Amino acid sequence: MKLYTYSGETTQEALQIAQKKHGEDALVVKTEEKRKKSLTQSALYEITVAVDDAAESSNASYVATKKNNNASARLEEIAQKELEKRKNIQRTPLLSKSNDEDVSLQLSNAVREISKIANLPDSAPKINHRNTPRPISSHTIDATQTQPKGEMKDLKAIKGEIDKLNDKMKLIQTMLWKEKGPQDLIIPHEFAEIYHLAKNSGIYREHLDKIMQLTLELMPLKMRENSVFIKRYFREVLRKMVYCRPENLETGAKKIIMLVGPTGVGKTTTLAKMAARYSFKMNKKYKVGIVTLDTFRIGAVDQLMFYAKKMKLSIDTVVDPGEFTQAINSLQYCDYILVDTVGSSQHDKQKIELLKSYVNSDPNCTVDVSLVVSATTKYEDLKDIYHTFSILDIDTLILTKLDETRGFGNVFSLVYETKKPLSYFSIGQEVPNDLIVASSEYLTDCLLDGFKKVE
């Protein structure tokens, strides 16, 4: 093992110089930034690489391969050309023996060319013209009859080698990886892609480091060789950390659900979606009543009145805890009573204390409190909102405006931090369709793959 040092104006430039000299087998063991000598000079970077003696001798072949790092595209292009040739042959009514031999020879040459691109041994099979099957005189020739099996195996083998080369190229792109987790936990290069993806989603750094540490401890070593396996395993770890409450509507007990949260998160619209879901969209048509405490916001009562009239539901407006108890008693015939509340800032402690008096107004009634928050809110504010409203003994979380954001790490961190279950996701403004039952699979897929609306 030999050590070499290279410098450049950037670490990437120094790495490229090292790779030109020693190929991808050069292992970066140290990266150092040199201080500026003066205000007019830029900083210099030095990297130290370790090169095995055996790898040194194979440098020439690496450079040849490096010149064409898009071997997969070349493979597809060659394969497509051969496919077009076979299609042209299939359209010909009568094929001669010489034409068939010519196609086989061209395919073998293609295999050799691909082998040179991929820096692989020449695995093209030798053509035995005596054993070459005679073409069938038909307009509908089966492709498997005109395609030598040995050559297809070679193509598949080369395709597998190309995939491995692409994985190695990803590793080269992340050679400057220097992320460290808790207690100086070194995060391997193989996890660079998934780590960047999760980090860019907005997950709180401390939470991401804990999840990554857990993944490294539990993931089998064999799975780390494939980037697809790494992402799949990491996805499963994230899913197990999202808590969701199943929608159980068959308990038979009366349920009072109160929606609380900041102003403008969509509590009234979400309540209308829930009312329509319970009374129209389920297999059983449940009896639903609505109570609103939001008499401060202009148009709030009118909006709910409009929805209640459309769905032919009972609605009561109350202004104090005493009237709230009377309204609940007047809706005894309902299976579900949905309570809309006035939006309040997490800094307005007086309004939140008033909400608590409504929740505790009748000791004979159990109120299920759902905190409604927007997915567009940054994590620090989400945590502040939760801790302020937690005096109401929050039972579930409802996430709204999932269709208005690209990053879902903030809401994931909220669920991870609070350990509170999710009940519903609001994925649009349309009433009643844009409301779905919360699931860990859906939130994790949004976090890693982006938002996709459920039809």
PDB file of C-alpha atoms in Angstrom, residues 48-232:
ATOM      1  CA  THR A  48      -4.019  11.891   0.550  1.00  0.00           C
ATOM      2  CA  VAL A  49      -4.890   8.635  -1.209  1.00  0.00           C
ATOM      3  CA  ALA A  50      -3.803   5.077  -0.554  1.00  0.00           C
ATOM      4  CA  VAL A  51      -3.162   2.820  -3.569  1.00  0.00           C
ATOM      5  CA  ASP A  52      -2.650  -0.913  -3.472  1.00  0.00           C
ATOM      6  CA  ASP A  53       0.349  -2.203  -5.454  1.00  0.00           C
ATOM      7  CA  ALA A  54      -1.878  -4.599  -7.397  1.00  0.00           C
ATOM      8  CA  ALA A  55      -4.328  -1.817  -8.203  1.00  0.00           C
ATOM      9  CA  GLU A  56      -1.468   0.339  -9.478  1.00  0.00           C
ATOM     10  CA  SER A  57      -0.774  -2.079 -12.302  1.00  0.00           C
ATOM     11  CA  SER A  58      -4.389  -1.991 -13.474  1.00  0.00           C
ATOM     12  CA  ASN A  59      -4.466   1.789 -13.761  1.00  0.00           C
ATOM     13  CA  ALA A  60      -4.241   1.785 -17.559  1.00  0.00           C
ATOM     14  CA  SER A  61      -7.384  -0.274 -17.977  1.00  0.00           C
ATOM     15  CA  TYR A  62      -9.218   1.996 -15.524  1.00  0.00           C
ATOM     16  CA  VAL A  63      -8.352   5.115 -17.519  1.00  0.00           C
ATOM     17  CA  ALA A  64      -9.674   3.463 -20.659  1.00  0.00           C
ATOM     18  CA  THR A  65     -12.915   2.704 -18.898  1.00  0.00           C
ATOM     19  CA  LYS A  66     -13.145   6.196 -17.363  1.00  0.00           C
ATOM     20  CA  LYS A  67     -13.135   7.810 -20.816  1.00  0.00           C
ATOM     21  CA  ASN A  68     -16.559   6.398 -21.419  1.00  0.00           C
ATOM     22  CA  ASN A  69     -18.421   6.496 -18.113  1.00  0.00           C
ATOM     23  CA  ASN A  70     -21.759   6.315 -19.868  1.00  0.00           C
ATOM     24  CA  ALA A  71     -21.393   2.667 -20.835  1.00  0.00           C
ATOM     25  CA  SER A  72     -24.986   1.925 -19.912  1.00  0.00           C
ATOM     26  CA  ALA A  73     -26.249   4.368 -22.553  1.00  0.00           C
ATOM     27  CA  ARG A  74     -23.952   2.812 -25.183  1.00  0.00           C
ATOM     28  CA  LEU A  75     -25.218  -0.626 -24.239  1.00  0.00           C
ATOM     29  CA  GLU A  76     -28.822   0.455 -24.706  1.00  0.00           C
ATOM     30  CA  GLU A  77     -27.975   2.041 -28.055  1.00  0.00           C
ATOM     31  CA  ILE A  78     -26.257  -1.106 -29.365  1.00  0.00           C
ATOM     32  CA  ALA A  79     -29.020  -3.351 -28.078  1.00  0.00           C
ATOM     33  CA  GLN A  80     -31.647  -1.135 -29.726  1.00  0.00           C
ATOM     34  CA  LYS A  81     -29.870  -1.337 -33.083  1.00  0.00           C
ATOM     35  CA  GLU A  82     -29.726  -5.129 -32.900  1.00  0.00           C
ATOM     36  CA  LEU A  83     -33.413  -5.215 -31.959  1.00  0.00           C
ATOM     37  CA  GLU A  84     -34.309  -3.156 -35.031  1.00  0.00           C
ATOM     38  CA  LYS A  85     -32.261  -5.517 -37.227  1.00  0.00           C
ATOM     39  CA  ARG A  86     -34.097  -8.550 -35.834  1.00  0.00           C
ATOM     40  CA  LYS A  87     -37.448  -6.843 -36.447  1.00  0.00           C
ATOM     41  CA  ASN A  88     -36.483  -6.196 -40.073  1.00  0.00           C
ATOM     42  CA  ILE A  89     -35.528  -9.867 -40.412  1.00  0.00           C
ATOM     43  CA  GLN A  90     -38.894 -10.945 -38.992  1.00  0.00           C
ATOM     44  CA  ARG A  91     -40.719  -8.848 -41.612  1.00  0.00           C
ATOM     45  CA  THR A  92     -38.922 -10.703 -44.441  1.00  0.00           C
ATOM     46  CA  PRO A  93     -40.986 -13.687 -45.738  1.00  0.00           C
ATOM     47  CA  LEU A  94     -38.015 -15.826 -46.725  1.00  0.00           C
ATOM     48  CA  LEU A  95     -34.609 -15.612 -45.041  1.00  0.00           C
ATOM     49  CA  SER A  96     -31.479 -17.001 -46.598  1.00  0.00           C
ATOM     50  CA  LYS A  97     -28.818 -18.876 -44.709  1.00  0.00           C
ATOM     51  CA  SER A  98     -26.218 -16.220 -45.501  1.00  0.00           C
ATOM     52  CA  ASN A  99     -28.417 -13.424 -44.061  1.00  0.00           C
ATOM     53  CA  ASP A 100     -28.960 -15.376 -40.832  1.00  0.00           C
ATOM     54  CA  GLU A 101     -25.256 -16.004 -40.454  1.00  0.00           C
ATOM     55  CA  ASP A 102     -24.557 -12.315 -41.080  1.00  0.00           C
ATOM     56  CA  VAL A 103     -26.970 -11.251 -38.285  1.00  0.00           C
ATOM     57  CA  SER A 104     -25.345 -13.682 -35.840  1.00  0.00           C
ATOM     58  CA  LEU A 105     -21.908 -12.365 -36.761  1.00  0.00           C
ATOM     59  CA  GLN A 106     -23.011  -8.749 -36.235  1.00  0.00           C
ATOM     60  CA  LEU A 107     -24.516  -9.597 -32.849  1.00  0.00           C
ATOM     61  CA  SER A 108     -21.273 -11.273 -31.801  1.00  0.00           C
ATOM     62  CA  ASN A 109     -19.326  -8.192 -32.854  1.00  0.00           C
ATOM     63  CA  ALA A 110     -21.719  -6.072 -30.770  1.00  0.00           C
ATOM     64  CA  VAL A 111     -21.004  -8.234 -27.737  1.00  0.00           C
ATOM     65  CA  ARG A 112     -17.271  -7.748 -28.245  1.00  0.00           C
ATOM     66  CA  GLU A 113     -17.724  -3.982 -28.561  1.00  0.00           C
ATOM     67  CA  ILE A 114     -19.733  -3.839 -25.350  1.00  0.00           C
ATOM     68  CA  SER A 115     -17.052  -5.885 -23.616  1.00  0.00           C
ATOM     69  CA  LYS A 116     -14.419  -3.360 -24.645  1.00  0.00           C
ATOM     70  CA  ILE A 117     -16.544  -0.475 -23.347  1.00  0.00           C
ATOM     71  CA  ALA A 118     -17.145  -2.189 -20.015  1.00  0.00           C
ATOM     72  CA  ASN A 119     -13.507  -3.319 -19.731  1.00  0.00           C
ATOM     73  CA  LEU A 120     -14.617  -6.942 -19.554  1.00  0.00           C
ATOM     74  CA  PRO A 121     -13.102 -10.127 -21.065  1.00  0.00           C
ATOM     75  CA  ASP A 122     -14.213 -10.943 -24.569  1.00  0.00           C
ATOM     76  CA  SER A 123     -17.124 -13.268 -23.866  1.00  0.00           C
ATOM     77  CA  ALA A 124     -18.696 -13.310 -27.313  1.00  0.00           C
ATOM     78  CA  PRO A 125     -19.477 -16.898 -28.324  1.00  0.00           C
ATOM     79  CA  LYS A 126     -17.877 -18.432 -31.373  1.00  0.00           C
ATOM     80  CA  ILE A 127     -20.338 -18.994 -34.169  1.00  0.00           C
ATOM     81  CA  ASN A 128     -20.693 -22.503 -35.504  1.00  0.00           C
ATOM     82  CA  HIS A 129     -22.306 -22.127 -38.900  1.00  0.00           C
ATOM     83  CA  ARG A 130     -23.130 -25.838 -38.991  1.00  0.00           C
ATOM     84  CA  ASN A 131     -25.290 -25.560 -35.881  1.00  0.00           C
ATOM     85  CA  THR A 132     -26.973 -22.339 -36.933  1.00  0.00           C
ATOM     86  CA  PRO A 133     -30.706 -23.071 -37.277  1.00  0.00           C
ATOM     87  CA  ARG A 134     -32.237 -22.505 -40.667  1.00  0.00           C
ATOM     88  CA  PRO A 135     -34.737 -19.639 -40.815  1.00  0.00           C
ATOM     89  CA  ILE A 136     -38.431 -20.455 -40.954  1.00  0.00           C
ATOM     90  CA  SER A 137     -40.378 -19.284 -43.954  1.00  0.00           C
ATOM     91  CA  SER A 138     -43.122 -17.336 -42.149  1.00  0.00           C
ATOM     92  CA  HIS A 139     -44.260 -13.759 -41.629  1.00  0.00           C
ATOM     93  CA  THR A 140     -44.634 -14.344 -37.847  1.00  0.00           C
ATOM     94  CA  ILE A 141     -41.239 -15.706 -36.817  1.00  0.00           C
ATOM     95  CA  ASP A 142     -40.790 -16.132 -33.047  1.00  0.00           C
ATOM     96  CA  ALA A 143     -38.000 -13.836 -31.800  1.00  0.00           C
ATOM     97  CA  THR A 144     -36.647 -16.596 -29.549  1.00  0.00           C
ATOM     98  CA  GLN A 145     -36.059 -18.800 -32.634  1.00  0.00           C
ATOM     99  CA  THR A 146     -33.841 -16.200 -34.361  1.00  0.00           C
ATOM    100  CA  GLN A 147     -31.893 -15.152 -31.254  1.00  0.00           C
ATOM    101  CA  PRO A 148     -29.046 -17.401 -29.966  1.00  0.00           C
ATOM    102  CA  LYS A 149     -29.536 -18.179 -26.278  1.00  0.00           C
ATOM    103  CA  GLY A 150     -25.836 -17.986 -25.519  1.00  0.00           C
ATOM    104  CA  GLU A 151     -25.605 -14.434 -26.799  1.00  0.00           C
ATOM    105  CA  MET A 152     -28.586 -13.329 -24.731  1.00  0.00           C
ATOM    106  CA  LYS A 153     -26.909 -14.721 -21.615  1.00  0.00           C
ATOM    107  CA  ASP A 154     -23.800 -12.746 -22.496  1.00  0.00           C
ATOM    108  CA  LEU A 155     -25.833  -9.559 -22.910  1.00  0.00           C
ATOM    109  CA  LYS A 156     -27.527 -10.066 -19.554  1.00  0.00           C
ATOM    110  CA  ALA A 157     -24.190 -10.723 -17.877  1.00  0.00           C
ATOM    111  CA  ILE A 158     -22.702  -7.580 -19.387  1.00  0.00           C
ATOM    112  CA  LYS A 159     -25.775  -5.565 -18.370  1.00  0.00           C
ATOM    113  CA  GLY A 160     -25.224  -6.725 -14.789  1.00  0.00           C
ATOM    114  CA  GLU A 161     -21.593  -5.657 -14.938  1.00  0.00           C
ATOM    115  CA  ILE A 162     -22.629  -2.258 -16.306  1.00  0.00           C
ATOM    116  CA  ASP A 163     -25.025  -1.795 -13.370  1.00  0.00           C
ATOM    117  CA  LYS A 164     -22.165  -2.518 -10.984  1.00  0.00           C
ATOM    118  CA  LEU A 165     -20.021   0.051 -12.780  1.00  0.00           C
ATOM    119  CA  ASN A 166     -22.776   2.647 -12.380  1.00  0.00           C
ATOM    120  CA  ASP A 167     -22.912   1.955  -8.642  1.00  0.00           C
ATOM    121  CA  LYS A 168     -19.156   2.465  -8.462  1.00  0.00           C
ATOM    122  CA  MET A 169     -19.520   5.769 -10.283  1.00  0.00           C
ATOM    123  CA  LYS A 170     -21.934   6.921  -7.595  1.00  0.00           C
ATOM    124  CA  LEU A 171     -19.305   6.067  -5.003  1.00  0.00           C
ATOM    125  CA  ILE A 172     -16.717   8.134  -6.880  1.00  0.00           C
ATOM    126  CA  GLN A 173     -19.080  11.118  -6.856  1.00  0.00           C
ATOM    127  CA  THR A 174     -19.311  10.884  -3.067  1.00  0.00           C
ATOM    128  CA  MET A 175     -15.607  10.355  -2.329  1.00  0.00           C
ATOM    129  CA  LEU A 176     -15.568  13.707  -0.535  1.00  0.00           C
ATOM    130  CA  TRP A 177     -18.223  12.487   1.897  1.00  0.00           C
ATOM    131  CA  LYS A 178     -17.353  13.724   5.394  1.00  0.00           C
ATOM    132  CA  GLU A 179     -20.674  13.530   7.269  1.00  0.00           C
ATOM    133  CA  LYS A 180     -20.501  12.443  10.889  1.00  0.00           C
ATOM    134  CA  GLY A 181     -23.333  11.406  13.117  1.00  0.00           C
ATOM    135  CA  PRO A 182     -23.684  11.396  16.925  1.00  0.00           C
ATOM    136  CA  GLN A 183     -20.549  10.542  18.870  1.00  0.00           C
ATOM    137  CA  ASP A 184     -18.491  10.807  15.660  1.00  0.00           C
ATOM    138  CA  LEU A 185     -20.430   8.015  13.957  1.00  0.00           C
ATOM    139  CA  ILE A 186     -18.987   7.728  10.460  1.00  0.00           C
ATOM    140  CA  ILE A 187     -21.695   7.407   7.824  1.00  0.00           C
ATOM    141  CA  PRO A 188     -20.417   5.177   4.961  1.00  0.00           C
ATOM    142  CA  HIS A 189     -20.202   6.376   1.375  1.00  0.00           C
ATOM    143  CA  GLU A 190     -22.856   3.855   0.359  1.00  0.00           C
ATOM    144  CA  PHE A 191     -25.427   5.811   2.394  1.00  0.00           C
ATOM    145  CA  ALA A 192     -24.552   9.205   0.923  1.00  0.00           C
ATOM    146  CA  GLU A 193     -27.416   9.235  -1.590  1.00  0.00           C
ATOM    147  CA  ILE A 194     -30.173   8.259   0.850  1.00  0.00           C
ATOM    148  CA  TYR A 195     -28.721  10.483   3.583  1.00  0.00           C
ATOM    149  CA  HIS A 196     -28.735  13.553   1.310  1.00  0.00           C
ATOM    150  CA  LEU A 197     -32.286  12.725   0.179  1.00  0.00           C
ATOM    151  CA  ALA A 198     -33.596  12.520   3.745  1.00  0.00           C
ATOM    152  CA  LYS A 199     -31.635  15.567   4.873  1.00  0.00           C
ATOM    153  CA  ASN A 200     -32.945  17.706   2.003  1.00  0.00           C
ATOM    154  CA  SER A 201     -36.519  16.726   2.931  1.00  0.00           C
ATOM    155  CA  GLY A 202     -36.172  18.813   6.085  1.00  0.00           C
ATOM    156  CA  ILE A 203     -35.822  16.125   8.750  1.00  0.00           C
ATOM    157  CA  TYR A 204     -34.375  17.564  11.930  1.00  0.00           C
ATOM    158  CA  ARG A 205     -30.640  16.755  11.935  1.00  0.00           C
ATOM    159  CA  GLU A 206     -30.638  15.108  15.364  1.00  0.00           C
ATOM    160  CA  HIS A 207     -33.508  12.822  14.369  1.00  0.00           C
ATOM    161  CA  LEU A 208     -31.854  11.896  11.077  1.00  0.00           C
ATOM    162  CA  ASP A 209     -28.602  10.970  12.817  1.00  0.00           C
ATOM    163  CA  LYS A 210     -30.424   8.720  15.280  1.00  0.00           C
ATOM    164  CA  ILE A 211     -32.306   7.005  12.460  1.00  0.00           C
ATOM    165  CA  MET A 212     -29.102   6.551  10.463  1.00  0.00           C
ATOM    166  CA  GLN A 213     -27.340   5.082  13.494  1.00  0.00           C
ATOM    167  CA  LEU A 214     -30.190   2.612  13.961  1.00  0.00           C
ATOM    168  CA  THR A 215     -30.070   1.691  10.264  1.00  0.00           C
ATOM    169  CA  LEU A 216     -26.316   1.041  10.368  1.00  0.00           C
ATOM    170  CA  GLU A 217     -26.695  -1.169  13.434  1.00  0.00           C
ATOM    171  CA  LEU A 218     -29.511  -3.305  12.026  1.00  0.00           C
ATOM    172  CA  MET A 219     -28.831  -3.516   8.289  1.00  0.00           C
ATOM    173  CA  PRO A 220     -27.117  -6.775   7.184  1.00  0.00           C
ATOM    174  CA  LEU A 221     -23.723  -6.211   5.575  1.00  0.00           C
ATOM    175  CA  LYS A 222     -24.718  -7.968   2.351  1.00  0.00           C
ATOM    176  CA  MET A 223     -27.496  -5.422   1.729  1.00  0.00           C
ATOM    177  CA  ARG A 224     -25.009  -2.534   1.735  1.00  0.00           C
ATOM    178  CA  GLU A 225     -23.564  -3.633  -1.597  1.00  0.00           C
ATOM    179  CA  ASN A 226     -26.638  -2.473  -3.522  1.00  0.00           C
ATOM    180  CA  SER A 227     -27.990   1.095  -3.458  1.00  0.00           C
ATOM    181  CA  VAL A 228     -31.525  -0.153  -4.173  1.00  0.00           C
ATOM    182  CA  PHE A 229     -31.449  -2.419  -1.111  1.00  0.00           C
ATOM    183  CA  ILE A 230     -30.113   0.421   1.035  1.00  0.00           C
ATOM    184  CA  LYS A 231     -32.970   2.747   0.041  1.00  0.00           C
ATOM    185  CA  ARG A 232     -35.568   0.006   0.517  1.00  0.00           C
TER     186      ARG A 232
END
